[in-house]
Amino acid sequence: MTLLELRLKPLTDRQLNAVVKLDQLCLGGLWSQEGYRRELNSPNSELLVLSVLGDRGSPPKERIVGIGCFWAILEEAHITILAIHPDCQSQGLGQVLLWTLLQKAVRQKLDRATLEVRASNQAALSLYQKFGFQVAGRRKKYYQNNNEDALILWRGGLQQKQFSQLLDRWQQQTNEKLARCGWRLENGDRKLKA
């Protein structure tokens, strides 16, 4: 099987329209184009896009299939967005984004990570729990479109040696899952640059 090449890089201005479309599809329009532009210009924001070069059987063309973002607030990485195109879910791409965000948080000397997730989003909860996140609380009626509660998830100890070892193990597991699903992360056999 030929593996499709994935790229994981910081968002650029030329990708704004595609990211807003993906946001609308996955998150119902959480952020506008101006919101993403603010994130591009914020020194406290780490905003990544995951794209694929070409599609099976088509000429090479870059297509954005995932977005991830965290804000560095004091010693905390507050993960604000993690979204994968519905056609590409359950194939390891969410793991790639979460692993990379956590790796970048470690390199920025942040000690913990937090996020909110829909209480009903079992796929996302499973991913976060795989990476050691635990429920720390609940925000009642957090989501405006349906008044659903959000669970507050927390992961500490990012600067501990054991966490670095976990990152290495998660990287290997993620690359193996990607290969099984027909993907290959550009530079996936090496640590991504911060």
mmCIF file with all atom_site columns, C-alpha atoms in Angstrom:
data_model
loop_
_atom_site.group_PDB
_atom_site.id
_atom_site.type_symbol
_atom_site.label_atom_id
_atom_site.label_alt_id
_atom_site.label_comp_id
_atom_site.label_asym_id
_atom_site.label_entity_id
_atom_site.label_seq_id
_atom_site.pdbx_PDB_ins_code
_atom_site.Cartn_x
_atom_site.Cartn_y
_atom_site.Cartn_z
_atom_site.occupancy
_atom_site.B_iso_or_equiv
_atom_site.pdbx_formal_charge
_atom_site.auth_seq_id
_atom_site.auth_comp_id
_atom_site.auth_asym_id
_atom_site.auth_atom_id
_atom_site.pdbx_PDB_model_num
ATOM 1   C CA . MET A 1 1   ? 0.000   0.000  0.000  1.00 0.00 ? 1   MET A CA 1
ATOM 2   C CA . THR A 1 2   ? 1.263   3.494  -0.847 1.00 0.00 ? 2   THR A CA 1
ATOM 3   C CA . LEU A 1 3   ? 1.236   5.752  2.207  1.00 0.00 ? 3   LEU A CA 1
ATOM 4   C CA . LEU A 1 4   ? -0.091  9.289  1.872  1.00 0.00 ? 4   LEU A CA 1
ATOM 5   C CA . GLU A 1 5   ? 2.250   11.977 3.179  1.00 0.00 ? 5   GLU A CA 1
ATOM 6   C CA . LEU A 1 6   ? 1.046   14.124 6.087  1.00 0.00 ? 6   LEU A CA 1
ATOM 7   C CA . ARG A 1 7   ? 2.537   17.502 6.971  1.00 0.00 ? 7   ARG A CA 1
ATOM 8   C CA . LEU A 1 8   ? 2.252   19.155 10.363 1.00 0.00 ? 8   LEU A CA 1
ATOM 9   C CA . LYS A 1 9   ? 3.243   22.806 10.437 1.00 0.00 ? 9   LYS A CA 1
ATOM 10  C CA . PRO A 1 10  ? 2.228   26.153 11.911 1.00 0.00 ? 10  PRO A CA 1
ATOM 11  C CA . LEU A 1 11  ? -0.757  27.834 10.254 1.00 0.00 ? 11  LEU A CA 1
ATOM 12  C CA . THR A 1 12  ? 0.028   30.393 7.534  1.00 0.00 ? 12  THR A CA 1
ATOM 13  C CA . ASP A 1 13  ? -2.060  33.275 6.172  1.00 0.00 ? 13  ASP A CA 1
ATOM 14  C CA . ARG A 1 14  ? -2.669  31.448 2.901  1.00 0.00 ? 14  ARG A CA 1
ATOM 15  C CA . GLN A 1 15  ? -4.339  28.572 4.788  1.00 0.00 ? 15  GLN A CA 1
ATOM 16  C CA . LEU A 1 16  ? -6.858  30.731 6.665  1.00 0.00 ? 16  LEU A CA 1
ATOM 17  C CA . ASN A 1 17  ? -9.824  30.105 4.347  1.00 0.00 ? 17  ASN A CA 1
ATOM 18  C CA . ALA A 1 18  ? -9.323  26.333 4.402  1.00 0.00 ? 18  ALA A CA 1
ATOM 19  C CA . VAL A 1 19  ? -8.959  26.300 8.206  1.00 0.00 ? 19  VAL A CA 1
ATOM 20  C CA . VAL A 1 20  ? -12.154 28.319 8.674  1.00 0.00 ? 20  VAL A CA 1
ATOM 21  C CA . LYS A 1 21  ? -14.015 25.828 6.442  1.00 0.00 ? 21  LYS A CA 1
ATOM 22  C CA . LEU A 1 22  ? -12.661 22.920 8.478  1.00 0.00 ? 22  LEU A CA 1
ATOM 23  C CA . ASP A 1 23  ? -13.619 24.722 11.703 1.00 0.00 ? 23  ASP A CA 1
ATOM 24  C CA . GLN A 1 24  ? -17.179 25.203 10.402 1.00 0.00 ? 24  GLN A CA 1
ATOM 25  C CA . LEU A 1 25  ? -17.417 21.540 9.412  1.00 0.00 ? 25  LEU A CA 1
ATOM 26  C CA . CYS A 1 26  ? -15.976 20.115 12.650 1.00 0.00 ? 26  CYS A CA 1
ATOM 27  C CA . LEU A 1 27  ? -16.737 22.725 15.295 1.00 0.00 ? 27  LEU A CA 1
ATOM 28  C CA . GLY A 1 28  ? -19.715 24.641 13.902 1.00 0.00 ? 28  GLY A CA 1
ATOM 29  C CA . GLY A 1 29  ? -17.743 27.842 13.355 1.00 0.00 ? 29  GLY A CA 1
ATOM 30  C CA . LEU A 1 30  ? -15.969 28.195 16.691 1.00 0.00 ? 30  LEU A CA 1
ATOM 31  C CA . TRP A 1 31  ? -13.560 30.817 15.348 1.00 0.00 ? 31  TRP A CA 1
ATOM 32  C CA . SER A 1 32  ? -13.857 33.225 12.415 1.00 0.00 ? 32  SER A CA 1
ATOM 33  C CA . GLN A 1 33  ? -11.096 34.055 9.954  1.00 0.00 ? 33  GLN A CA 1
ATOM 34  C CA . GLU A 1 34  ? -10.292 37.108 12.084 1.00 0.00 ? 34  GLU A CA 1
ATOM 35  C CA . GLY A 1 35  ? -10.106 34.884 15.179 1.00 0.00 ? 35  GLY A CA 1
ATOM 36  C CA . TYR A 1 36  ? -7.561  32.630 13.487 1.00 0.00 ? 36  TYR A CA 1
ATOM 37  C CA . ARG A 1 37  ? -5.615  35.661 12.285 1.00 0.00 ? 37  ARG A CA 1
ATOM 38  C CA . ARG A 1 38  ? -5.424  36.906 15.899 1.00 0.00 ? 38  ARG A CA 1
ATOM 39  C CA . GLU A 1 39  ? -4.029  33.513 16.907 1.00 0.00 ? 39  GLU A CA 1
ATOM 40  C CA . LEU A 1 40  ? -1.396  33.760 14.165 1.00 0.00 ? 40  LEU A CA 1
ATOM 41  C CA . ASN A 1 41  ? -0.226  37.050 15.626 1.00 0.00 ? 41  ASN A CA 1
ATOM 42  C CA . SER A 1 42  ? -0.366  36.034 19.293 1.00 0.00 ? 42  SER A CA 1
ATOM 43  C CA . PRO A 1 43  ? 2.972   35.170 20.927 1.00 0.00 ? 43  PRO A CA 1
ATOM 44  C CA . ASN A 1 44  ? 1.099   32.921 23.397 1.00 0.00 ? 44  ASN A CA 1
ATOM 45  C CA . SER A 1 45  ? -0.679  30.804 20.781 1.00 0.00 ? 45  SER A CA 1
ATOM 46  C CA . GLU A 1 46  ? 0.614   27.590 19.195 1.00 0.00 ? 46  GLU A CA 1
ATOM 47  C CA . LEU A 1 47  ? -1.579  26.911 16.140 1.00 0.00 ? 47  LEU A CA 1
ATOM 48  C CA . LEU A 1 48  ? -0.876  23.903 13.900 1.00 0.00 ? 48  LEU A CA 1
ATOM 49  C CA . VAL A 1 49  ? -2.412  22.506 10.737 1.00 0.00 ? 49  VAL A CA 1
ATOM 50  C CA . LEU A 1 50  ? -2.226  18.907 9.595  1.00 0.00 ? 50  LEU A CA 1
ATOM 51  C CA . SER A 1 51  ? -2.423  18.523 5.837  1.00 0.00 ? 51  SER A CA 1
ATOM 52  C CA . VAL A 1 52  ? -2.194  15.728 3.323  1.00 0.00 ? 52  VAL A CA 1
ATOM 53  C CA . LEU A 1 53  ? -0.401  15.992 0.004  1.00 0.00 ? 53  LEU A CA 1
ATOM 54  C CA . GLY A 1 54  ? -2.743  14.671 -2.654 1.00 0.00 ? 54  GLY A CA 1
ATOM 55  C CA . ASP A 1 55  ? -5.487  12.107 -2.347 1.00 0.00 ? 55  ASP A CA 1
ATOM 56  C CA . ARG A 1 56  ? -5.378  8.493  -3.345 1.00 0.00 ? 56  ARG A CA 1
ATOM 57  C CA . GLY A 1 57  ? -5.585  8.445  -7.138 1.00 0.00 ? 57  GLY A CA 1
ATOM 58  C CA . SER A 1 58  ? -5.376  12.204 -7.669 1.00 0.00 ? 58  SER A CA 1
ATOM 59  C CA . PRO A 1 59  ? -2.552  14.614 -8.523 1.00 0.00 ? 59  PRO A CA 1
ATOM 60  C CA . PRO A 1 60  ? -0.650  16.102 -5.552 1.00 0.00 ? 60  PRO A CA 1
ATOM 61  C CA . LYS A 1 61  ? -2.578  18.877 -3.843 1.00 0.00 ? 61  LYS A CA 1
ATOM 62  C CA . GLU A 1 62  ? -2.374  19.991 -0.241 1.00 0.00 ? 62  GLU A CA 1
ATOM 63  C CA . ARG A 1 63  ? -5.597  19.514 1.739  1.00 0.00 ? 63  ARG A CA 1
ATOM 64  C CA . ILE A 1 64  ? -5.945  20.524 5.385  1.00 0.00 ? 64  ILE A CA 1
ATOM 65  C CA . VAL A 1 65  ? -7.405  17.669 7.436  1.00 0.00 ? 65  VAL A CA 1
ATOM 66  C CA . GLY A 1 66  ? -6.713  18.817 11.012 1.00 0.00 ? 66  GLY A CA 1
ATOM 67  C CA . ILE A 1 67  ? -6.126  21.807 13.262 1.00 0.00 ? 67  ILE A CA 1
ATOM 68  C CA . GLY A 1 68  ? -4.817  22.069 16.787 1.00 0.00 ? 68  GLY A CA 1
ATOM 69  C CA . CYS A 1 69  ? -4.104  24.999 19.069 1.00 0.00 ? 69  CYS A CA 1
ATOM 70  C CA . PHE A 1 70  ? -3.079  25.790 22.612 1.00 0.00 ? 70  PHE A CA 1
ATOM 71  C CA . TRP A 1 71  ? -2.554  28.990 24.542 1.00 0.00 ? 71  TRP A CA 1
ATOM 72  C CA . ALA A 1 72  ? 0.453   29.228 26.846 1.00 0.00 ? 72  ALA A CA 1
ATOM 73  C CA . ILE A 1 73  ? -0.918  30.772 30.041 1.00 0.00 ? 73  ILE A CA 1
ATOM 74  C CA . LEU A 1 74  ? 1.651   30.977 32.836 1.00 0.00 ? 74  LEU A CA 1
ATOM 75  C CA . GLU A 1 75  ? 2.796   27.325 33.169 1.00 0.00 ? 75  GLU A CA 1
ATOM 76  C CA . GLU A 1 76  ? -0.270  25.852 31.453 1.00 0.00 ? 76  GLU A CA 1
ATOM 77  C CA . ALA A 1 77  ? -1.038  24.770 27.884 1.00 0.00 ? 77  ALA A CA 1
ATOM 78  C CA . HIS A 1 78  ? -4.757  25.440 27.458 1.00 0.00 ? 78  HIS A CA 1
ATOM 79  C CA . ILE A 1 79  ? -5.780  23.382 24.421 1.00 0.00 ? 79  ILE A CA 1
ATOM 80  C CA . THR A 1 80  ? -8.424  25.411 22.621 1.00 0.00 ? 80  THR A CA 1
ATOM 81  C CA . ILE A 1 81  ? -8.894  23.429 19.405 1.00 0.00 ? 81  ILE A CA 1
ATOM 82  C CA . LEU A 1 82  ? -8.290  19.883 18.253 1.00 0.00 ? 82  LEU A CA 1
ATOM 83  C CA . ALA A 1 83  ? -10.285 18.948 15.151 1.00 0.00 ? 83  ALA A CA 1
ATOM 84  C CA . ILE A 1 84  ? -9.940  16.342 12.401 1.00 0.00 ? 84  ILE A CA 1
ATOM 85  C CA . HIS A 1 85  ? -11.957 16.255 9.177  1.00 0.00 ? 85  HIS A CA 1
ATOM 86  C CA . PRO A 1 86  ? -14.792 13.702 9.568  1.00 0.00 ? 86  PRO A CA 1
ATOM 87  C CA . ASP A 1 87  ? -13.479 11.661 6.604  1.00 0.00 ? 87  ASP A CA 1
ATOM 88  C CA . CYS A 1 88  ? -10.145 11.200 8.398  1.00 0.00 ? 88  CYS A CA 1
ATOM 89  C CA . GLN A 1 89  ? -11.217 10.477 11.975 1.00 0.00 ? 89  GLN A CA 1
ATOM 90  C CA . SER A 1 90  ? -10.221 7.307  13.852 1.00 0.00 ? 90  SER A CA 1
ATOM 91  C CA . GLN A 1 91  ? -7.020  6.979  11.811 1.00 0.00 ? 91  GLN A CA 1
ATOM 92  C CA . GLY A 1 92  ? -4.463  8.390  14.259 1.00 0.00 ? 92  GLY A CA 1
ATOM 93  C CA . LEU A 1 93  ? -4.516  11.996 13.068 1.00 0.00 ? 93  LEU A CA 1
ATOM 94  C CA . GLY A 1 94  ? -5.960  13.338 16.323 1.00 0.00 ? 94  GLY A CA 1
ATOM 95  C CA . GLN A 1 95  ? -3.172  11.494 18.143 1.00 0.00 ? 95  GLN A CA 1
ATOM 96  C CA . VAL A 1 96  ? -0.608  13.239 15.922 1.00 0.00 ? 96  VAL A CA 1
ATOM 97  C CA . LEU A 1 97  ? -1.986  16.661 16.752 1.00 0.00 ? 97  LEU A CA 1
ATOM 98  C CA . LEU A 1 98  ? -2.361  16.026 20.484 1.00 0.00 ? 98  LEU A CA 1
ATOM 99  C CA . TRP A 1 99  ? 1.108   14.442 20.741 1.00 0.00 ? 99  TRP A CA 1
ATOM 100 C CA . THR A 1 100 ? 2.653   17.403 18.931 1.00 0.00 ? 100 THR A CA 1
ATOM 101 C CA . LEU A 1 101 ? 0.828   19.986 21.040 1.00 0.00 ? 101 LEU A CA 1
ATOM 102 C CA . LEU A 1 102 ? 2.007   18.252 24.206 1.00 0.00 ? 102 LEU A CA 1
ATOM 103 C CA . GLN A 1 103 ? 5.559   17.996 22.892 1.00 0.00 ? 103 GLN A CA 1
ATOM 104 C CA . LYS A 1 104 ? 5.547   21.729 22.115 1.00 0.00 ? 104 LYS A CA 1
ATOM 105 C CA . ALA A 1 105 ? 4.169   22.471 25.589 1.00 0.00 ? 105 ALA A CA 1
ATOM 106 C CA . VAL A 1 106 ? 7.067   20.522 27.120 1.00 0.00 ? 106 VAL A CA 1
ATOM 107 C CA . ARG A 1 107 ? 9.588   22.436 25.020 1.00 0.00 ? 107 ARG A CA 1
ATOM 108 C CA . GLN A 1 108 ? 8.013   25.701 26.180 1.00 0.00 ? 108 GLN A CA 1
ATOM 109 C CA . LYS A 1 109 ? 8.568   24.550 29.788 1.00 0.00 ? 109 LYS A CA 1
ATOM 110 C CA . LEU A 1 110 ? 4.830   24.351 30.526 1.00 0.00 ? 110 LEU A CA 1
ATOM 111 C CA . ASP A 1 111 ? 3.932   22.036 33.380 1.00 0.00 ? 111 ASP A CA 1
ATOM 112 C CA . ARG A 1 112 ? 0.326   21.042 32.675 1.00 0.00 ? 112 ARG A CA 1
ATOM 113 C CA . ALA A 1 113 ? -2.328  20.944 29.972 1.00 0.00 ? 113 ALA A CA 1
ATOM 114 C CA . THR A 1 114 ? -6.065  21.589 30.207 1.00 0.00 ? 114 THR A CA 1
ATOM 115 C CA . LEU A 1 115 ? -9.022  21.637 27.838 1.00 0.00 ? 115 LEU A CA 1
ATOM 116 C CA . GLU A 1 116 ? -12.801 21.468 27.636 1.00 0.00 ? 116 GLU A CA 1
ATOM 117 C CA . VAL A 1 117 ? -14.598 18.732 25.712 1.00 0.00 ? 117 VAL A CA 1
ATOM 118 C CA . ARG A 1 118 ? -18.260 17.923 25.119 1.00 0.00 ? 118 ARG A CA 1
ATOM 119 C CA . ALA A 1 119 ? -19.462 15.480 27.750 1.00 0.00 ? 119 ALA A CA 1
ATOM 120 C CA . SER A 1 120 ? -20.968 13.322 24.967 1.00 0.00 ? 120 SER A CA 1
ATOM 121 C CA . ASN A 1 121 ? -17.848 13.220 22.759 1.00 0.00 ? 121 ASN A CA 1
ATOM 122 C CA . GLN A 1 122 ? -16.697 9.699  23.602 1.00 0.00 ? 122 GLN A CA 1
ATOM 123 C CA . ALA A 1 123 ? -14.118 9.520  20.790 1.00 0.00 ? 123 ALA A CA 1
ATOM 124 C CA . ALA A 1 124 ? -12.375 12.673 22.019 1.00 0.00 ? 124 ALA A CA 1
ATOM 125 C CA . LEU A 1 125 ? -12.600 11.575 25.663 1.00 0.00 ? 125 LEU A CA 1
ATOM 126 C CA . SER A 1 126 ? -10.995 8.256  24.760 1.00 0.00 ? 126 SER A CA 1
ATOM 127 C CA . LEU A 1 127 ? -8.124  10.035 22.978 1.00 0.00 ? 127 LEU A CA 1
ATOM 128 C CA . TYR A 1 128 ? -7.490  12.424 25.860 1.00 0.00 ? 128 TYR A CA 1
ATOM 129 C CA . GLN A 1 129 ? -7.634  9.636  28.432 1.00 0.00 ? 129 GLN A CA 1
ATOM 130 C CA . LYS A 1 130 ? -5.105  7.651  26.374 1.00 0.00 ? 130 LYS A CA 1
ATOM 131 C CA . PHE A 1 131 ? -2.754  10.614 26.866 1.00 0.00 ? 131 PHE A CA 1
ATOM 132 C CA . GLY A 1 132 ? -3.361  10.717 30.625 1.00 0.00 ? 132 GLY A CA 1
ATOM 133 C CA . PHE A 1 133 ? -5.949  13.491 30.866 1.00 0.00 ? 133 PHE A CA 1
ATOM 134 C CA . GLN A 1 134 ? -8.359  13.219 33.784 1.00 0.00 ? 134 GLN A CA 1
ATOM 135 C CA . VAL A 1 135 ? -11.710 14.886 34.454 1.00 0.00 ? 135 VAL A CA 1
ATOM 136 C CA . ALA A 1 136 ? -11.175 17.859 36.772 1.00 0.00 ? 136 ALA A CA 1
ATOM 137 C CA . GLY A 1 137 ? -14.640 19.420 36.600 1.00 0.00 ? 137 GLY A CA 1
ATOM 138 C CA . ARG A 1 138 ? -17.708 20.254 34.555 1.00 0.00 ? 138 ARG A CA 1
ATOM 139 C CA . ARG A 1 139 ? -18.973 23.467 32.965 1.00 0.00 ? 139 ARG A CA 1
ATOM 140 C CA . LYS A 1 140 ? -22.778 23.378 32.849 1.00 0.00 ? 140 LYS A CA 1
ATOM 141 C CA . LYS A 1 141 ? -24.413 24.355 29.538 1.00 0.00 ? 141 LYS A CA 1
ATOM 142 C CA . TYR A 1 142 ? -21.018 25.383 28.128 1.00 0.00 ? 142 TYR A CA 1
ATOM 143 C CA . TYR A 1 143 ? -21.862 24.806 24.454 1.00 0.00 ? 143 TYR A CA 1
ATOM 144 C CA . GLN A 1 144 ? -24.246 27.472 23.180 1.00 0.00 ? 144 GLN A CA 1
ATOM 145 C CA . ASN A 1 145 ? -25.640 25.533 20.229 1.00 0.00 ? 145 ASN A CA 1
ATOM 146 C CA . ASN A 1 146 ? -27.268 22.856 22.431 1.00 0.00 ? 146 ASN A CA 1
ATOM 147 C CA . ASN A 1 147 ? -26.515 23.792 26.074 1.00 0.00 ? 147 ASN A CA 1
ATOM 148 C CA . GLU A 1 148 ? -24.411 20.649 26.493 1.00 0.00 ? 148 GLU A CA 1
ATOM 149 C CA . ASP A 1 149 ? -22.035 20.441 29.428 1.00 0.00 ? 149 ASP A CA 1
ATOM 150 C CA . ALA A 1 150 ? -18.280 20.495 28.930 1.00 0.00 ? 150 ALA A CA 1
ATOM 151 C CA . LEU A 1 151 ? -15.924 18.329 30.908 1.00 0.00 ? 151 LEU A CA 1
ATOM 152 C CA . ILE A 1 152 ? -12.756 20.060 32.059 1.00 0.00 ? 152 ILE A CA 1
ATOM 153 C CA . LEU A 1 153 ? -9.786  17.760 31.509 1.00 0.00 ? 153 LEU A CA 1
ATOM 154 C CA . TRP A 1 154 ? -6.367  18.170 33.073 1.00 0.00 ? 154 TRP A CA 1
ATOM 155 C CA . ARG A 1 155 ? -2.937  16.587 32.588 1.00 0.00 ? 155 ARG A CA 1
ATOM 156 C CA . GLY A 1 156 ? -0.067  17.495 34.899 1.00 0.00 ? 156 GLY A CA 1
ATOM 157 C CA . GLY A 1 157 ? 3.574   16.551 35.149 1.00 0.00 ? 157 GLY A CA 1
ATOM 158 C CA . LEU A 1 158 ? 4.640   17.614 31.650 1.00 0.00 ? 158 LEU A CA 1
ATOM 159 C CA . GLN A 1 159 ? 8.140   18.462 32.874 1.00 0.00 ? 159 GLN A CA 1
ATOM 160 C CA . GLN A 1 160 ? 8.724   15.128 34.598 1.00 0.00 ? 160 GLN A CA 1
ATOM 161 C CA . LYS A 1 161 ? 11.160  12.649 33.055 1.00 0.00 ? 161 LYS A CA 1
ATOM 162 C CA . GLN A 1 162 ? 8.447   9.982  32.912 1.00 0.00 ? 162 GLN A CA 1
ATOM 163 C CA . PHE A 1 163 ? 6.345   12.248 30.707 1.00 0.00 ? 163 PHE A CA 1
ATOM 164 C CA . SER A 1 164 ? 9.146   12.540 28.147 1.00 0.00 ? 164 SER A CA 1
ATOM 165 C CA . GLN A 1 165 ? 9.335   8.749  28.078 1.00 0.00 ? 165 GLN A CA 1
ATOM 166 C CA . LEU A 1 166 ? 5.570   8.602  27.543 1.00 0.00 ? 166 LEU A CA 1
ATOM 167 C CA . LEU A 1 167 ? 5.877   11.068 24.660 1.00 0.00 ? 167 LEU A CA 1
ATOM 168 C CA . ASP A 1 168 ? 8.443   8.796  23.010 1.00 0.00 ? 168 ASP A CA 1
ATOM 169 C CA . ARG A 1 169 ? 6.183   5.769  23.417 1.00 0.00 ? 169 ARG A CA 1
ATOM 170 C CA . TRP A 1 170 ? 3.113   7.682  22.128 1.00 0.00 ? 170 TRP A CA 1
ATOM 171 C CA . GLN A 1 171 ? 5.102   8.840  19.108 1.00 0.00 ? 171 GLN A CA 1
ATOM 172 C CA . GLN A 1 172 ? 5.936   5.246  18.199 1.00 0.00 ? 172 GLN A CA 1
ATOM 173 C CA . GLN A 1 173 ? 2.344   4.070  18.746 1.00 0.00 ? 173 GLN A CA 1
ATOM 174 C CA . THR A 1 174 ? 0.997   6.979  16.710 1.00 0.00 ? 174 THR A CA 1
ATOM 175 C CA . ASN A 1 175 ? 3.342   6.329  13.786 1.00 0.00 ? 175 ASN A CA 1
ATOM 176 C CA . GLU A 1 176 ? 2.368   2.644  13.815 1.00 0.00 ? 176 GLU A CA 1
ATOM 177 C CA . LYS A 1 177 ? -1.358  3.507  13.739 1.00 0.00 ? 177 LYS A CA 1
ATOM 178 C CA . LEU A 1 178 ? -0.814  5.996  10.927 1.00 0.00 ? 178 LEU A CA 1
ATOM 179 C CA . ALA A 1 179 ? 0.965   3.349  8.844  1.00 0.00 ? 179 ALA A CA 1
ATOM 180 C CA . ARG A 1 180 ? -1.846  0.837  9.420  1.00 0.00 ? 180 ARG A CA 1
ATOM 181 C CA . CYS A 1 181 ? -4.326  3.466  8.180  1.00 0.00 ? 181 CYS A CA 1
ATOM 182 C CA . GLY A 1 182 ? -2.291  4.395  5.076  1.00 0.00 ? 182 GLY A CA 1
ATOM 183 C CA . TRP A 1 183 ? -0.590  7.578  6.329  1.00 0.00 ? 183 TRP A CA 1
ATOM 184 C CA . ARG A 1 184 ? 3.007   8.639  6.851  1.00 0.00 ? 184 ARG A CA 1
ATOM 185 C CA . LEU A 1 185 ? 3.933   11.715 8.823  1.00 0.00 ? 185 LEU A CA 1
ATOM 186 C CA . GLU A 1 186 ? 6.612   13.819 7.192  1.00 0.00 ? 186 GLU A CA 1
ATOM 187 C CA . ASN A 1 187 ? 9.647   13.374 9.474  1.00 0.00 ? 187 ASN A CA 1
ATOM 188 C CA . GLY A 1 188 ? 7.506   11.008 11.568 1.00 0.00 ? 188 GLY A CA 1
ATOM 189 C CA . ASP A 1 189 ? 10.504  8.899  12.472 1.00 0.00 ? 189 ASP A CA 1
ATOM 190 C CA . ARG A 1 190 ? 12.189  11.888 14.131 1.00 0.00 ? 190 ARG A CA 1
ATOM 191 C CA . LYS A 1 191 ? 11.004  14.292 16.797 1.00 0.00 ? 191 LYS A CA 1
ATOM 192 C CA . LEU A 1 192 ? 9.133   17.237 15.327 1.00 0.00 ? 192 LEU A CA 1
ATOM 193 C CA . LYS A 1 193 ? 10.814  20.586 15.702 1.00 0.00 ? 193 LYS A CA 1
ATOM 194 C CA . ALA A 1 194 ? 9.321   22.933 18.284 1.00 0.00 ? 194 ALA A CA 1
#
